[in-house]
Amino acid sequence: MDLGIAGRWALVGGASKGLGWGCARALALEGVNVVMVSRGAQALEASAAKLRAECAGSAAHKSAEILTVACDITTAAGRAQIFALRQDYDIVVTNAGGPPTGDFRTWERDTWLAALDANMLTPIELIKATVDGMAARGFGRIINITSSAVKSPIDILGLSNGARSGLTGFVAGAARSSLAAKGVTMNNLLPGIFDTDRLAGNFAAVAKNTGKSPEEVRANRIAALPNKRLGTPEEFGAYCAFVCSVHGAYINGQNLLMDGGSYPGTF
Ligand code: NAP
């Protein structure tokens, strides 16, 4: 299937690894020009080089530019660096890693403000900076990587549960604004359990709290999943690319869960 987005420009946050990397990869393989962002310059350049090589070696690939900006996307200075490179993004994937796990009794105001900055206010700033240009050009896709915890909260992820619920409420309204009639869609992708460094960190935190080994925590978690395996960043990226495609034009304002069937509800 031709996704019809070759030649578009995408901004992908948290793109050096994990789910952001999966999204950058799937878009680039579709011929979308991608600006990849993360803080660690070395890992970012290595991931960009790997992706350029994969695109060059792919028979189906339509040529795409792959650029990098090494910065903290959660800061105004970082976002200024990104928009100094270019302003007219057609696709924006908001993502900046997740907040730490912990016990809510230990979180002070500053901890909450950092989580809100990273997981609610940064996506809103990126949306604010790009959607009017998208509307003027008649095409735009906002994808926010949130979490299955928005539907099924996890106690030790209270910072994530809270901040992402705020973003979800904002997007629910903005997606249904006058932008919708101008070809701009906004959706949240809700990952369940995907095999990334972040997940390994969560397993390590649970292991520390329970006295089990991280390997045991991982094995128990997998055994409890309907699919009996973790999701992959490549699968996540493919879903993202479809929602960003011309075929995704009628998907708007949704919270799209991708969790291998873990969510236990009927709806
Ligand atoms: P990951 O493997 O740890 O990758 C995070 C990426 O974001 C890295 O490229 C990291 O690079 C970058 N990053 C982190 N903070 C940044 C910042 N301030 N500015 C720019 N880049 C930043 O994480 P992941 O598993 O892909 O998770 C992505 C998102 O999905 C997170 O919000 C996570 O909470 C959420 N999520 C993941 C899962 C899962 O199963 N993996 C499940 C539910 C929700 P640098 O550190 O070099 O900046």
Short mmCIF file of C-alpha atoms and ligand atoms in Angstrom, two decimals:
data_model
loop_
_atom_site.label_atom_id
_atom_site.label_comp_id
_atom_site.label_asym_id
_atom_site.label_seq_id
_atom_site.Cartn_x
_atom_site.Cartn_y
_atom_site.Cartn_z
CA MET A 1 0.00 0.00 0.00
CA ASP A 2 1.37 3.44 -0.94
CA LEU A 3 0.85 5.65 2.12
CA GLY A 4 0.89 8.76 -0.07
CA ILE A 5 3.18 10.80 2.17
CA ALA A 6 6.52 10.63 0.34
CA GLY A 7 8.16 14.06 0.26
CA ARG A 8 6.36 15.30 3.39
CA TRP A 9 8.43 16.58 6.33
CA ALA A 10 8.19 14.97 9.77
CA LEU A 11 9.52 16.00 13.15
CA VAL A 12 10.02 13.02 15.47
CA GLY A 13 10.92 13.50 19.13
CA GLY A 14 12.86 10.92 21.12
CA ALA A 15 13.99 9.38 17.86
CA SER A 16 17.40 7.90 18.65
CA LYS A 17 15.86 4.72 20.05
CA GLY A 18 12.70 2.95 21.12
CA LEU A 19 9.26 3.96 19.87
CA GLY A 20 10.39 7.31 18.44
CA TRP A 21 13.03 5.48 16.45
CA GLY A 22 10.37 3.06 15.17
CA CYS A 23 8.24 6.00 13.98
CA ALA A 24 11.17 7.80 12.32
CA ARG A 25 12.18 4.57 10.58
CA ALA A 26 8.71 3.73 9.24
CA LEU A 27 8.17 7.28 7.97
CA ALA A 28 11.60 7.50 6.30
CA LEU A 29 11.07 4.14 4.59
CA GLU A 30 7.88 5.67 3.12
CA GLY A 31 9.92 8.52 1.66
CA VAL A 32 9.04 11.09 4.34
CA ASN A 33 11.86 13.52 5.14
CA VAL A 34 12.54 13.19 8.85
CA VAL A 35 14.07 15.47 11.46
CA MET A 36 15.13 13.20 14.33
CA VAL A 37 15.51 14.70 17.80
CA SER A 38 17.06 13.43 21.02
CA ARG A 39 19.54 14.75 23.59
CA GLY A 40 22.48 12.39 23.18
CA ALA A 41 24.21 13.48 19.96
CA GLN A 42 26.30 10.35 19.54
CA ALA A 43 23.40 7.88 19.74
CA LEU A 44 21.29 10.16 17.56
CA GLU A 45 23.91 10.37 14.80
CA ALA A 46 24.43 6.60 14.94
CA SER A 47 20.66 5.98 14.62
CA ALA A 48 20.37 8.47 11.75
CA ALA A 49 23.29 6.83 9.92
CA LYS A 50 21.71 3.39 10.44
CA LEU A 51 18.41 4.64 9.06
CA ARG A 52 20.02 6.29 6.02
CA ALA A 53 21.75 2.98 5.26
CA GLU A 54 18.51 1.01 5.68
CA CYS A 55 16.63 3.42 3.39
CA ALA A 56 19.37 3.25 0.76
CA GLY A 57 19.26 -0.56 0.85
CA SER A 58 15.46 -0.84 0.66
CA ALA A 59 14.09 -1.68 -2.78
CA ALA A 60 10.73 -0.04 -2.02
CA HIS A 61 12.26 3.11 -0.59
CA LYS A 62 11.51 6.53 -2.04
CA SER A 63 14.42 8.85 -1.22
CA ALA A 64 14.13 10.85 2.00
CA GLU A 65 16.32 13.34 3.81
CA ILE A 66 17.17 12.37 7.38
CA LEU A 67 18.36 15.27 9.53
CA THR A 68 19.16 15.44 13.24
CA VAL A 69 18.85 17.99 16.02
CA ALA A 70 20.52 17.02 19.30
CA CYS A 71 18.64 18.92 21.99
CA ASP A 72 16.28 18.64 24.92
CA ILE A 73 12.88 18.99 23.25
CA THR A 74 11.26 19.78 26.61
CA THR A 75 13.02 23.15 26.79
CA ALA A 76 12.23 26.35 24.88
CA ALA A 77 15.89 26.53 23.79
CA GLY A 78 15.73 22.99 22.40
CA ARG A 79 12.54 23.70 20.46
CA ALA A 80 14.11 26.92 19.09
CA GLN A 81 16.95 24.78 17.66
CA ILE A 82 14.41 22.48 15.98
CA PHE A 83 12.42 25.33 14.43
CA ALA A 84 15.59 27.12 13.34
CA LEU A 85 16.16 24.14 11.03
CA ARG A 86 12.69 24.41 9.51
CA GLN A 87 9.17 25.46 10.52
CA ASP A 88 6.87 23.74 8.03
CA TYR A 89 6.46 20.21 9.39
CA ASP A 90 3.59 18.17 7.91
CA ILE A 91 3.85 15.42 10.53
CA VAL A 92 4.83 15.87 14.18
CA VAL A 93 5.40 12.90 16.49
CA THR A 94 5.65 14.21 20.05
CA ASN A 95 7.76 12.05 22.35
CA ALA A 96 10.43 12.71 24.96
CA GLY A 97 10.86 9.66 27.08
CA GLY A 98 8.67 9.09 30.10
CA PRO A 99 8.77 10.38 33.67
CA PRO A 100 10.35 8.26 36.42
CA THR A 101 8.44 5.63 38.36
CA GLY A 102 8.00 6.00 42.12
CA ASP A 103 5.76 6.52 45.13
CA PHE A 104 3.59 9.65 44.83
CA ARG A 105 4.31 10.48 48.50
CA THR A 106 7.90 11.35 47.54
CA TRP A 107 7.09 13.67 44.62
CA GLU A 108 7.43 17.39 45.30
CA ARG A 109 6.09 20.22 43.13
CA ASP A 110 9.28 20.36 41.02
CA THR A 111 8.97 16.66 40.15
CA TRP A 112 5.40 17.22 39.00
CA LEU A 113 6.35 20.31 36.98
CA ALA A 114 9.10 18.37 35.18
CA ALA A 115 6.63 15.60 34.28
CA LEU A 116 4.02 18.11 33.10
CA ASP A 117 6.64 19.95 31.05
CA ALA A 118 7.87 16.81 29.32
CA ASN A 119 4.64 14.89 28.81
CA MET A 120 1.94 17.53 28.53
CA LEU A 121 3.24 21.05 27.88
CA THR A 122 5.98 20.11 25.37
CA PRO A 123 3.54 18.31 23.04
CA ILE A 124 1.16 21.28 23.35
CA GLU A 125 3.97 23.71 22.46
CA LEU A 126 4.90 21.60 19.42
CA ILE A 127 1.25 21.45 18.34
CA LYS A 128 0.89 25.22 18.79
CA ALA A 129 3.98 25.87 16.67
CA THR A 130 2.97 23.67 13.73
CA VAL A 131 -0.79 23.22 13.25
CA ASP A 132 -1.63 26.58 11.67
CA GLY A 133 1.02 26.00 8.98
CA MET A 134 -0.36 22.50 8.42
CA ALA A 135 -3.89 23.91 8.07
CA ALA A 136 -2.71 26.54 5.58
CA ARG A 137 -1.14 23.76 3.46
CA GLY A 138 -4.24 21.53 3.85
CA PHE A 139 -2.47 18.53 5.40
CA GLY A 140 -1.20 17.79 8.88
CA ARG A 141 -0.74 14.92 11.28
CA ILE A 142 -0.07 15.22 15.00
CA ILE A 143 0.80 11.97 16.75
CA ASN A 144 1.37 12.04 20.51
CA ILE A 145 3.05 8.97 21.95
CA THR A 146 1.29 8.62 25.31
CA SER A 147 0.71 5.30 27.09
CA SER A 148 -1.75 2.50 27.71
CA ALA A 149 -1.60 3.86 31.28
CA VAL A 150 -4.03 6.57 30.11
CA LYS A 151 -6.68 3.81 29.92
CA SER A 152 -5.24 1.38 32.50
CA PRO A 153 -3.23 3.35 35.06
CA ILE A 154 -0.23 1.75 36.75
CA ASP A 155 0.37 2.85 40.36
CA ILE A 156 4.14 3.48 40.16
CA LEU A 157 3.63 5.55 36.99
CA GLY A 158 1.59 8.27 38.69
CA LEU A 159 3.55 11.11 37.06
CA SER A 160 2.86 9.61 33.65
CA ASN A 161 -0.81 8.87 34.45
CA GLY A 162 -1.39 12.46 35.53
CA ALA A 163 0.57 14.39 32.89
CA ARG A 164 -0.63 12.29 29.97
CA SER A 165 -4.26 12.53 31.03
CA GLY A 166 -3.88 16.32 30.84
CA LEU A 167 -2.50 16.06 27.29
CA THR A 168 -5.26 13.63 26.34
CA GLY A 169 -7.93 16.09 27.46
CA PHE A 170 -6.30 18.93 25.55
CA VAL A 171 -6.00 16.89 22.33
CA ALA A 172 -9.62 15.74 22.58
CA GLY A 173 -10.70 19.36 22.20
CA ALA A 174 -8.04 20.62 19.78
CA ALA A 175 -8.54 17.72 17.35
CA ARG A 176 -12.20 18.67 16.98
CA SER A 177 -11.51 22.37 16.41
CA SER A 178 -11.67 24.19 13.06
CA LEU A 179 -8.32 22.55 12.18
CA ALA A 180 -10.14 19.29 11.42
CA ALA A 181 -11.81 20.74 8.31
CA LYS A 182 -8.42 21.85 7.01
CA GLY A 183 -6.86 18.40 6.80
CA VAL A 184 -5.17 18.36 10.20
CA THR A 185 -5.66 15.30 12.41
CA MET A 186 -4.47 14.80 16.00
CA ASN A 187 -4.31 11.39 17.59
CA ASN A 188 -2.62 9.75 20.55
CA LEU A 189 -0.90 6.39 20.20
CA LEU A 190 -1.05 4.39 23.42
CA PRO A 191 1.74 1.81 23.64
CA GLY A 192 1.25 -1.20 25.87
CA ILE A 193 4.43 -3.18 26.45
CA PHE A 194 7.17 -2.58 23.88
CA ASP A 195 10.71 -3.89 23.99
CA THR A 196 12.74 -0.71 24.56
CA ASP A 197 15.34 0.65 26.99
CA ARG A 198 12.56 2.45 28.85
CA LEU A 199 10.75 -0.84 29.47
CA ALA A 200 13.98 -2.44 30.71
CA GLY A 201 14.25 0.46 33.18
CA ASN A 202 10.67 -0.14 34.38
CA PHE A 203 11.40 -3.87 34.86
CA ALA A 204 14.51 -2.94 36.86
CA ALA A 205 12.44 -0.62 39.10
CA VAL A 206 9.85 -3.35 39.74
CA ALA A 207 12.65 -5.86 40.43
CA LYS A 208 14.14 -3.53 43.03
CA ASN A 209 10.77 -3.09 44.75
CA THR A 210 9.86 -6.78 44.77
CA GLY A 211 13.24 -8.46 45.32
CA LYS A 212 12.91 -10.38 42.04
CA SER A 213 15.49 -10.30 39.24
CA PRO A 214 14.75 -8.08 36.19
CA GLU A 215 14.75 -11.26 34.06
CA GLU A 216 12.07 -12.82 36.27
CA VAL A 217 9.97 -9.63 36.17
CA ARG A 218 10.26 -9.59 32.39
CA ALA A 219 9.33 -13.27 32.02
CA ASN A 220 6.32 -12.90 34.35
CA ARG A 221 5.13 -9.85 32.46
CA ILE A 222 5.38 -11.60 29.11
CA ALA A 223 3.57 -14.68 30.47
CA ALA A 224 0.64 -12.40 31.44
CA LEU A 225 0.28 -10.94 27.91
CA PRO A 226 -2.28 -12.42 25.52
CA ASN A 227 0.30 -12.41 22.70
CA LYS A 228 3.02 -13.92 24.96
CA ARG A 229 5.57 -11.45 23.60
CA LEU A 230 6.55 -7.80 23.76
CA GLY A 231 5.69 -5.40 20.95
CA THR A 232 8.51 -4.11 18.74
CA PRO A 233 9.40 -0.50 17.86
CA GLU A 234 9.07 -1.51 14.19
CA GLU A 235 5.43 -2.57 14.71
CA PHE A 236 4.71 0.64 16.56
CA GLY A 237 6.32 2.71 13.79
CA ALA A 238 4.27 0.99 11.09
CA TYR A 239 1.04 1.88 12.92
CA CYS A 240 2.22 5.46 13.32
CA ALA A 241 3.02 5.73 9.60
CA PHE A 242 -0.43 4.44 8.66
CA VAL A 243 -2.19 6.98 10.89
CA CYS A 244 0.02 9.68 9.29
CA SER A 245 -0.82 8.47 5.78
CA VAL A 246 -3.41 9.80 3.36
CA HIS A 247 -5.49 6.74 4.32
CA GLY A 248 -5.57 7.95 7.93
CA ALA A 249 -7.34 11.21 7.08
CA TYR A 250 -10.60 10.15 8.77
CA ILE A 251 -8.93 9.03 12.01
CA ASN A 252 -9.05 12.05 14.30
CA GLY A 253 -9.16 12.76 18.02
CA GLN A 254 -8.61 9.12 18.93
CA ASN A 255 -6.67 7.28 21.62
CA LEU A 256 -5.28 4.36 19.67
CA LEU A 257 -4.25 1.53 21.93
CA MET A 258 -1.58 -0.89 20.70
CA ASP A 259 -1.04 -3.48 23.41
CA GLY A 260 -1.41 -6.96 21.94
CA GLY A 261 -4.84 -7.29 23.53
CA SER A 262 -3.76 -6.64 27.13
CA TYR A 263 -6.48 -4.11 27.95
CA PRO A 264 -9.18 -6.27 29.52
CA GLY A 265 -12.25 -4.20 28.57
CA THR A 266 -14.70 -4.83 25.71
CA PHE A 267 -14.47 -1.18 24.58
P1 NAP B 1 13.28 4.90 25.27
O1 NAP B 1 13.59 3.61 24.62
O2 NAP B 1 13.90 5.22 26.59
O3 NAP B 1 13.64 6.06 24.23
C1 NAP B 1 13.41 7.41 24.58
C2 NAP B 1 13.95 8.30 23.49
O4 NAP B 1 13.62 9.65 23.82
C3 NAP B 1 15.45 8.27 23.33
O5 NAP B 1 15.78 8.52 21.98
C4 NAP B 1 15.91 9.43 24.21
O6 NAP B 1 17.21 9.85 23.84
C5 NAP B 1 14.81 10.45 23.88
N1 NAP B 1 14.57 11.48 24.87
C6 NAP B 1 14.32 11.31 26.20
N2 NAP B 1 14.15 12.50 26.79
C7 NAP B 1 14.30 13.45 25.83
C8 NAP B 1 14.24 14.86 25.82
N3 NAP B 1 14.00 15.55 26.93
N4 NAP B 1 14.43 15.52 24.64
C9 NAP B 1 14.68 14.83 23.52
N5 NAP B 1 14.74 13.49 23.46
C10 NAP B 1 14.54 12.80 24.60
O7 NAP B 1 11.71 5.07 25.52
P2 NAP B 1 10.47 4.36 24.77
O8 NAP B 1 10.19 3.05 25.41
O9 NAP B 1 10.65 4.46 23.31
O10 NAP B 1 9.27 5.30 25.24
C11 NAP B 1 8.81 6.38 24.47
C12 NAP B 1 7.58 6.95 25.17
O11 NAP B 1 6.56 5.95 25.21
C13 NAP B 1 7.84 7.35 26.61
O12 NAP B 1 7.11 8.50 26.92
C14 NAP B 1 7.33 6.16 27.40
O13 NAP B 1 6.95 6.51 28.71
C15 NAP B 1 6.14 5.77 26.55
N6 NAP B 1 5.74 4.39 26.77
C16 NAP B 1 6.56 3.35 26.46
C17 NAP B 1 6.14 2.05 26.68
C18 NAP B 1 7.01 0.87 26.35
O14 NAP B 1 6.56 -0.26 26.56
N7 NAP B 1 8.20 1.04 25.85
C19 NAP B 1 4.87 1.81 27.22
C20 NAP B 1 4.06 2.89 27.52
C21 NAP B 1 4.49 4.17 27.29
P3 NAP B 1 18.11 10.76 24.83
O15 NAP B 1 18.02 10.12 26.19
O16 NAP B 1 19.46 10.74 24.23
O17 NAP B 1 17.50 12.14 24.80
#
